[in-house]
Coordinates of C-alpha atoms in Angstrom, one line a residue:
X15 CA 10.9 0.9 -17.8
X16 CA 8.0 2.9 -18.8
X17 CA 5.4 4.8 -17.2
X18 CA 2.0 2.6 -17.9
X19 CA 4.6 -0.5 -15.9
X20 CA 5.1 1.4 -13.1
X21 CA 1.9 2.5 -13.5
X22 CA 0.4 -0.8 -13.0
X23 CA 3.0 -2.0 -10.0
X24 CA 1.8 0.8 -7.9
X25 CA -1.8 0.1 -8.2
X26 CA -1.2 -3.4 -7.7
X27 CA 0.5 -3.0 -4.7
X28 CA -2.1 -1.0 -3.5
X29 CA -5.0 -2.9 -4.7
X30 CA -3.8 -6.5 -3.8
X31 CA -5.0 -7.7 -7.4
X32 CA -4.6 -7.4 -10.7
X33 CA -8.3 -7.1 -10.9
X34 CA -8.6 -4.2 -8.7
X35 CA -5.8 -2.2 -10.0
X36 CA -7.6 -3.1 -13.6
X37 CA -10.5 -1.4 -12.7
X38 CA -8.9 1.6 -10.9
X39 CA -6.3 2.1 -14.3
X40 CA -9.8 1.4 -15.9
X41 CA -8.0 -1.0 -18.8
X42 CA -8.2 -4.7 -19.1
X43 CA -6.7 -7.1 -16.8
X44 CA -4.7 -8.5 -19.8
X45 CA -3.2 -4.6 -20.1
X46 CA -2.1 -4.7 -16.3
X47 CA -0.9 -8.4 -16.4
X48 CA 1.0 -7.6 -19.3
X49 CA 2.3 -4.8 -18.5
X50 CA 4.1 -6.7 -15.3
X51 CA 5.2 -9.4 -17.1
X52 CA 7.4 -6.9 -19.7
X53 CA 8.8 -5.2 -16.4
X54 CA 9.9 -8.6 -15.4
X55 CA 11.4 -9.7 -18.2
X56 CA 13.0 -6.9 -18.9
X57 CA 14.2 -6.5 -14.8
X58 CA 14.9 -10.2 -15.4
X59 CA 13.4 -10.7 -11.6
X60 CA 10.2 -11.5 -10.5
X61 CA 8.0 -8.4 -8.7
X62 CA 4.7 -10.2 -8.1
X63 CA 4.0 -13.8 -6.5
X64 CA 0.5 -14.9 -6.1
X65 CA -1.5 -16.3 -3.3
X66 CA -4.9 -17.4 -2.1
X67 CA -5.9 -14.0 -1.4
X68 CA -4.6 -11.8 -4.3
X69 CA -0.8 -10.9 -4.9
X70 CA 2.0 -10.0 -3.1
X71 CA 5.2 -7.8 -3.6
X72 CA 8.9 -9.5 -4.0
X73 CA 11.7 -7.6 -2.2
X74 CA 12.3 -6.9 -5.7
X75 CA 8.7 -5.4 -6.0
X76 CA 9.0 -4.0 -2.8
X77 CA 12.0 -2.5 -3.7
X78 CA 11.5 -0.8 -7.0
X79 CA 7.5 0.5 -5.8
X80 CA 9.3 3.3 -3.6
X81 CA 11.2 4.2 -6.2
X82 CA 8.2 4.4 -8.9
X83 CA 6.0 6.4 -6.7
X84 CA 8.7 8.6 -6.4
X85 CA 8.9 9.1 -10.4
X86 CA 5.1 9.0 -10.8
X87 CA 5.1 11.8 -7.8
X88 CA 7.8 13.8 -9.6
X89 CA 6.1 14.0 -13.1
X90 CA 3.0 14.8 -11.2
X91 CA 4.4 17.9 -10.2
X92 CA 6.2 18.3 -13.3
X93 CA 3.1 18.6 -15.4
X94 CA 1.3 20.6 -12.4
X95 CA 4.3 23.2 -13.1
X96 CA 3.9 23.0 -16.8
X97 CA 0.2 23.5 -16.4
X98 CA 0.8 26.5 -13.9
X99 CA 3.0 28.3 -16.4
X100 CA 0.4 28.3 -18.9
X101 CA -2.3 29.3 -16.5
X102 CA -4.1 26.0 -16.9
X103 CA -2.7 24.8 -13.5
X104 CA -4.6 21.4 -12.1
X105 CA -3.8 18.2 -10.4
X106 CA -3.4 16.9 -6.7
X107 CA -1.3 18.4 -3.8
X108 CA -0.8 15.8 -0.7
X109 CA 0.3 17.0 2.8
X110 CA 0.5 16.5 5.9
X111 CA -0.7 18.6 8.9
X112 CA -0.2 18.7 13.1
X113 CA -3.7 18.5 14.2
X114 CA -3.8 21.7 16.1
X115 CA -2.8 23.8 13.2
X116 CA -5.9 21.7 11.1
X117 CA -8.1 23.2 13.8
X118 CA -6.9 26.9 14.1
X119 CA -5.3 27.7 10.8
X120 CA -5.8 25.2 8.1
X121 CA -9.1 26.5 7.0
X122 CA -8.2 30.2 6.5
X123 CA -4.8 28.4 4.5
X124 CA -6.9 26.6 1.9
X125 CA -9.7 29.0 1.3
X126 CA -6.0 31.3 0.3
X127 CA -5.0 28.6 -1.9
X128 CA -8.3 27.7 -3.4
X129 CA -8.2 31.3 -4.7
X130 CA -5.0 31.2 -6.0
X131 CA -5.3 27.7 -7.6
X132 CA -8.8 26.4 -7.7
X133 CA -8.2 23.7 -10.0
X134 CA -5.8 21.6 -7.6
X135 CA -7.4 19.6 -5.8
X136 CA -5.9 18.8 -1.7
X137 CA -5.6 15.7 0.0
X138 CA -4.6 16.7 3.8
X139 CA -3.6 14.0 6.0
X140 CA -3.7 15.2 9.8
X141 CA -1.8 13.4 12.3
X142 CA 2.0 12.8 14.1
X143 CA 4.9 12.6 12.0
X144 CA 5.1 8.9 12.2
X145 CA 1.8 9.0 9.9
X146 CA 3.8 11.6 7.3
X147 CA 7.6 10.0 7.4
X148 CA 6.7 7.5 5.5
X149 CA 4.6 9.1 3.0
X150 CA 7.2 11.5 2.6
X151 CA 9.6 8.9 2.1
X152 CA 8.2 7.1 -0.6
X153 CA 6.9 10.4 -2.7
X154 CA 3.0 9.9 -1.8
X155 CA 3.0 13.1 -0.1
X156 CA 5.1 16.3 -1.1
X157 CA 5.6 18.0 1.9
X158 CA 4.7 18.3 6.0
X159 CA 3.8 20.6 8.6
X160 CA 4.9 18.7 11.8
X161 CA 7.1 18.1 14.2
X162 CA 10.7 19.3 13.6
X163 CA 11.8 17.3 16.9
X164 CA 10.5 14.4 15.1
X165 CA 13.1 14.4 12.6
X166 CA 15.9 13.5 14.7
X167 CA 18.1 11.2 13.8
X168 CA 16.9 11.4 9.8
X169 CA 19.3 13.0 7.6
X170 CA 17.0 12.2 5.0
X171 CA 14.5 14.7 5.5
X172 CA 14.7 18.7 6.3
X173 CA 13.0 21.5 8.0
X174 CA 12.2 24.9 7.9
X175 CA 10.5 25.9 11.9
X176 CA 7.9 28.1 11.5
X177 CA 7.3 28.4 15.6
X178 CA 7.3 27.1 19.0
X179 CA 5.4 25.7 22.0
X180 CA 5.2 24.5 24.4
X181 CA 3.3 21.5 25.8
X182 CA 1.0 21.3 29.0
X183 CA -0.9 18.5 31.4
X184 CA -4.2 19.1 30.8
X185 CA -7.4 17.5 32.8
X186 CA -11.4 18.3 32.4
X187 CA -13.3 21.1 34.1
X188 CA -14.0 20.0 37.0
X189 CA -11.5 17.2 37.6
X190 CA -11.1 16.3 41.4
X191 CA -7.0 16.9 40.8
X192 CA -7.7 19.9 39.1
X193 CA -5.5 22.3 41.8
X194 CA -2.7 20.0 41.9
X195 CA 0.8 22.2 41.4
X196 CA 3.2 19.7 40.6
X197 CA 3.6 16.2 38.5
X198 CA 4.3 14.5 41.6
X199 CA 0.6 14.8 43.0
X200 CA -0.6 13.0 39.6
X201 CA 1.1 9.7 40.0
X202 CA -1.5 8.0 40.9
X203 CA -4.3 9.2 38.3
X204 CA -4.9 7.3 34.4
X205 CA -3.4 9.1 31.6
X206 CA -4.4 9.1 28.2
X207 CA -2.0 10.2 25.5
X208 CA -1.6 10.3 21.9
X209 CA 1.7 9.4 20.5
X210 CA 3.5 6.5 18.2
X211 CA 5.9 3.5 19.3
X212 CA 9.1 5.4 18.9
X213 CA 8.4 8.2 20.7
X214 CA 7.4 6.3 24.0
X215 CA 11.3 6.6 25.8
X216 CA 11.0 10.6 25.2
X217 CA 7.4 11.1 26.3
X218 CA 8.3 9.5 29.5
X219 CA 11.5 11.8 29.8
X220 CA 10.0 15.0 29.3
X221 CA 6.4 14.2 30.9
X222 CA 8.1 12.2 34.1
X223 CA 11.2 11.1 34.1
X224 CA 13.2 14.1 33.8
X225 CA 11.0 15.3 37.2
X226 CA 12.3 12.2 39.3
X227 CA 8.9 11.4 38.7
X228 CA 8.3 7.3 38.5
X229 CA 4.8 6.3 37.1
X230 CA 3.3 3.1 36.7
X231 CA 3.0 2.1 33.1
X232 CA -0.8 0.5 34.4
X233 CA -2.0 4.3 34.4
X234 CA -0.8 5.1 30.8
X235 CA -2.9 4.2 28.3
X236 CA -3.2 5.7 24.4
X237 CA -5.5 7.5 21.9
X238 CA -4.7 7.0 18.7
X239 CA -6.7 10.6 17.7
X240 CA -6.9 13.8 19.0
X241 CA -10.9 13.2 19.3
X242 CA -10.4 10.3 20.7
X243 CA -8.2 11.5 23.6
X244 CA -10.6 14.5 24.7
X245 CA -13.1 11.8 24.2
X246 CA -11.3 10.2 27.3
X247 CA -10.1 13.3 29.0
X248 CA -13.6 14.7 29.2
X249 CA -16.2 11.4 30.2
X250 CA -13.3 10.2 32.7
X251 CA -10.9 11.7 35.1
X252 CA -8.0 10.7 33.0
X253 CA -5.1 13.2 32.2
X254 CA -3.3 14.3 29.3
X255 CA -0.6 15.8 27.7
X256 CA -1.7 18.8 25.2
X257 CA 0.3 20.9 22.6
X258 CA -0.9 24.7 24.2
X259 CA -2.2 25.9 21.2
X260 CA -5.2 23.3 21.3
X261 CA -6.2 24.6 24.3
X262 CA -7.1 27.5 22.3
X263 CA -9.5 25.5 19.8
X264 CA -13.3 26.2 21.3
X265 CA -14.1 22.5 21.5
X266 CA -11.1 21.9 23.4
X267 CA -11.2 24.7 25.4
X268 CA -14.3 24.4 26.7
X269 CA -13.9 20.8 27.6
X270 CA -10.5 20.7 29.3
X271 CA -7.6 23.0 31.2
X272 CA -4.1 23.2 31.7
X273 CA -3.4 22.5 35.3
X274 CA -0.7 25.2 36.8
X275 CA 2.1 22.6 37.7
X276 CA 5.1 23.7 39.1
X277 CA 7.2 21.7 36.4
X278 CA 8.3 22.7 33.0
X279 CA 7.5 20.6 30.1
X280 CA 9.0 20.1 26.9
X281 CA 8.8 23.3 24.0
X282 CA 8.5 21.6 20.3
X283 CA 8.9 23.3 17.4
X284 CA 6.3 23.4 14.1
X285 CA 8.0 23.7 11.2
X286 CA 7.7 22.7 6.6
X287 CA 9.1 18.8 6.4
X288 CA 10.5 17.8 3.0
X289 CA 12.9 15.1 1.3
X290 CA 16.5 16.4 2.0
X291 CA 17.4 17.5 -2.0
X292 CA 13.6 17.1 -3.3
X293 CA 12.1 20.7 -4.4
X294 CA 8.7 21.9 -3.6
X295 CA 6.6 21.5 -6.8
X296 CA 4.6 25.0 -7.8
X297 CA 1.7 24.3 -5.7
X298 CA 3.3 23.0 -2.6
X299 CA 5.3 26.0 -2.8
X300 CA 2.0 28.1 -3.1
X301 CA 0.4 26.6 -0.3
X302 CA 3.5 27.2 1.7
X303 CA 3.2 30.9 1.0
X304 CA -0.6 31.3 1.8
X305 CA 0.2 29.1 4.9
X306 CA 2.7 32.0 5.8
X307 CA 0.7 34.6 4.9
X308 CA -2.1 33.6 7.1
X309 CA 0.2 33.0 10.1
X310 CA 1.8 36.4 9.9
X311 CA -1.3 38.5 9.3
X312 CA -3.2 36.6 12.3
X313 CA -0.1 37.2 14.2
X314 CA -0.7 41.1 14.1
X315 CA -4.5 40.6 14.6
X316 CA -6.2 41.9 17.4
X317 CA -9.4 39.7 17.1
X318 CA -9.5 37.7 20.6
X319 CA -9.2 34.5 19.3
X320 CA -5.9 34.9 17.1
X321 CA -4.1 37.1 20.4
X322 CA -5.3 33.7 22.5
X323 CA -3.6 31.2 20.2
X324 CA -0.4 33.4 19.7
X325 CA 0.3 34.1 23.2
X326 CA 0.7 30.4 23.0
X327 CA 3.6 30.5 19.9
X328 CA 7.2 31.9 19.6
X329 CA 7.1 32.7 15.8
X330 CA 10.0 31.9 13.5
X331 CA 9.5 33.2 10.3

């Protein structure tokens, strides 16, 4: 196999055409249609069937694309290593972020990194680990900052925490429930929440269940955005469930409150996600260490704001 055939699979399967991924390879559609039809013959199994709309992916396809974004991925960060050894460092750095550490320390993170390696560019992708897994999985994105609790059970993947929080019911200023002291007194309110398919057993647990609390499943309803949920929160008298440290962001914070329940709700922990055996590349590894550098320097900070969000974390590191 060579590199312009794997090449030409993955923009396929992206584009949907052979025309597309023509234009975005910026060859001829001969070069990409040629290229394929080598990799089949010498796989000796077809990758691509066509259809009314474009192309489509075998299993076969299917099968080997993971593995050649995972090689392209790899000698991306090969020659980004190269290139930072000889001081001539550029390419493209992919991660993933929790959205409350996009809002309070992302920036201060990448202005670091931007100074240390200005020629790499960033592509951040902020959301749950059910957004990252799979990018992580399949080599399109090198590392995460998420969810170390979403992890479990997938040997595949590692962490190193970085802190701890814990999570709070949170309505809008003003909201008629808003001196309520326990779960109980809420069971008859709409919730908005923000959370993925496989996490809806253990958001039940630790927001009700585990209380002997017993919720109709008409009053929980889903954001599938952090905007989108305050959206909710604040022009309604829905409820949600908050990491703390948003509450510390000003356009949360000055749109919604925890409410002082009597319960105790779940602590998750923040921490670096990779590929269990896969190595940061230089850069990764760079923007791992201004990502720490930032968090312990802020940590010993007595500017208002960074005592307000750190009263909210147990630091790890």
């Amino acid at each position: 196999m060579k590199l312009h055939q794997l090449r030409a699979l993955v923009m396929i399967a992206d584009c949907g055409s052979i025309r597309a991924a023509a234009r975005q390879l910026d060859v001829s559609q001969t070069a990409v249609a040629k290229a394929l039809r080598e990799l089949e013959e010498q796989l000796q199994l077809p990758l691509l069937v066509r259809n009314a709309s474009g192309v489509v992916l075998t299993q076969y396809g299917q099968s080997l694309l993971q593995h050649a974004r995972q090689m392209l991925s790899q000698l991306e960060r090969a020659q980004l290593e190269l290139a930072h050894l000889s001081d001539q460092a550029e390419g493209h750095l992919r991660l993933g972020i929790s959205p409350w550490m996009g809002m309070t320390l992302l920036p201060e993170v990448v202005t670091l990194f931007r100074q240390r390696m200005p020629r790499v560019r960033l592509e951040v992708f902020e959301g749950l680990m059910a957004v990252t897994l799979p990018r992580l999985r399949d080599g399109t994105m090198e590392f995460a900052v998420g969810l170390v609790s979403s992890l479990l059970p997938r040997p595949e993947f590692v962490c190193e925490p970085i802190c701890a929080y814990r999570m709070a019911v949170v309505a809008r200023h003003g909201h008629p429930r808003r001196d309520s002291r326990s779960i109980h007194e809420l069971l008859d309110q709409d919730w908005v929440v923000n959370y993925p398919d496989a996490s809806h057993e253990g958001l039940m647990t630790e927001l009700f269940w585990q209380h002997g609390a017993q919720i109709d499943m008409q009053h929980i309803h889903r954001a599938h955005s952090p905007q989108l949920t305050l959206s909710m929160i604040e022009q309604t008298d829905m409820l949600s469930y908050f990491p703390e440290p948003m509450l510390t962001v000003p356009i949360y914070r000055e749109r919604v409150a925890r409410l002082a329940l009597a319960e105790s709700f779940a602590t998750d922990t923040i921490g670096i996600v990779t590929p269990r055996n896969a190595q940061l590349g230089v850069a990764a590894q760079c923007f791992v260490d201004c990502l720490f550098q930032v968090i312990r320097r802020r940590a010993r900070s007595a500017r208002a704001e960074d005592v307000e969000l750190f009263d909210t974390l147990d630091l790890l590191i």
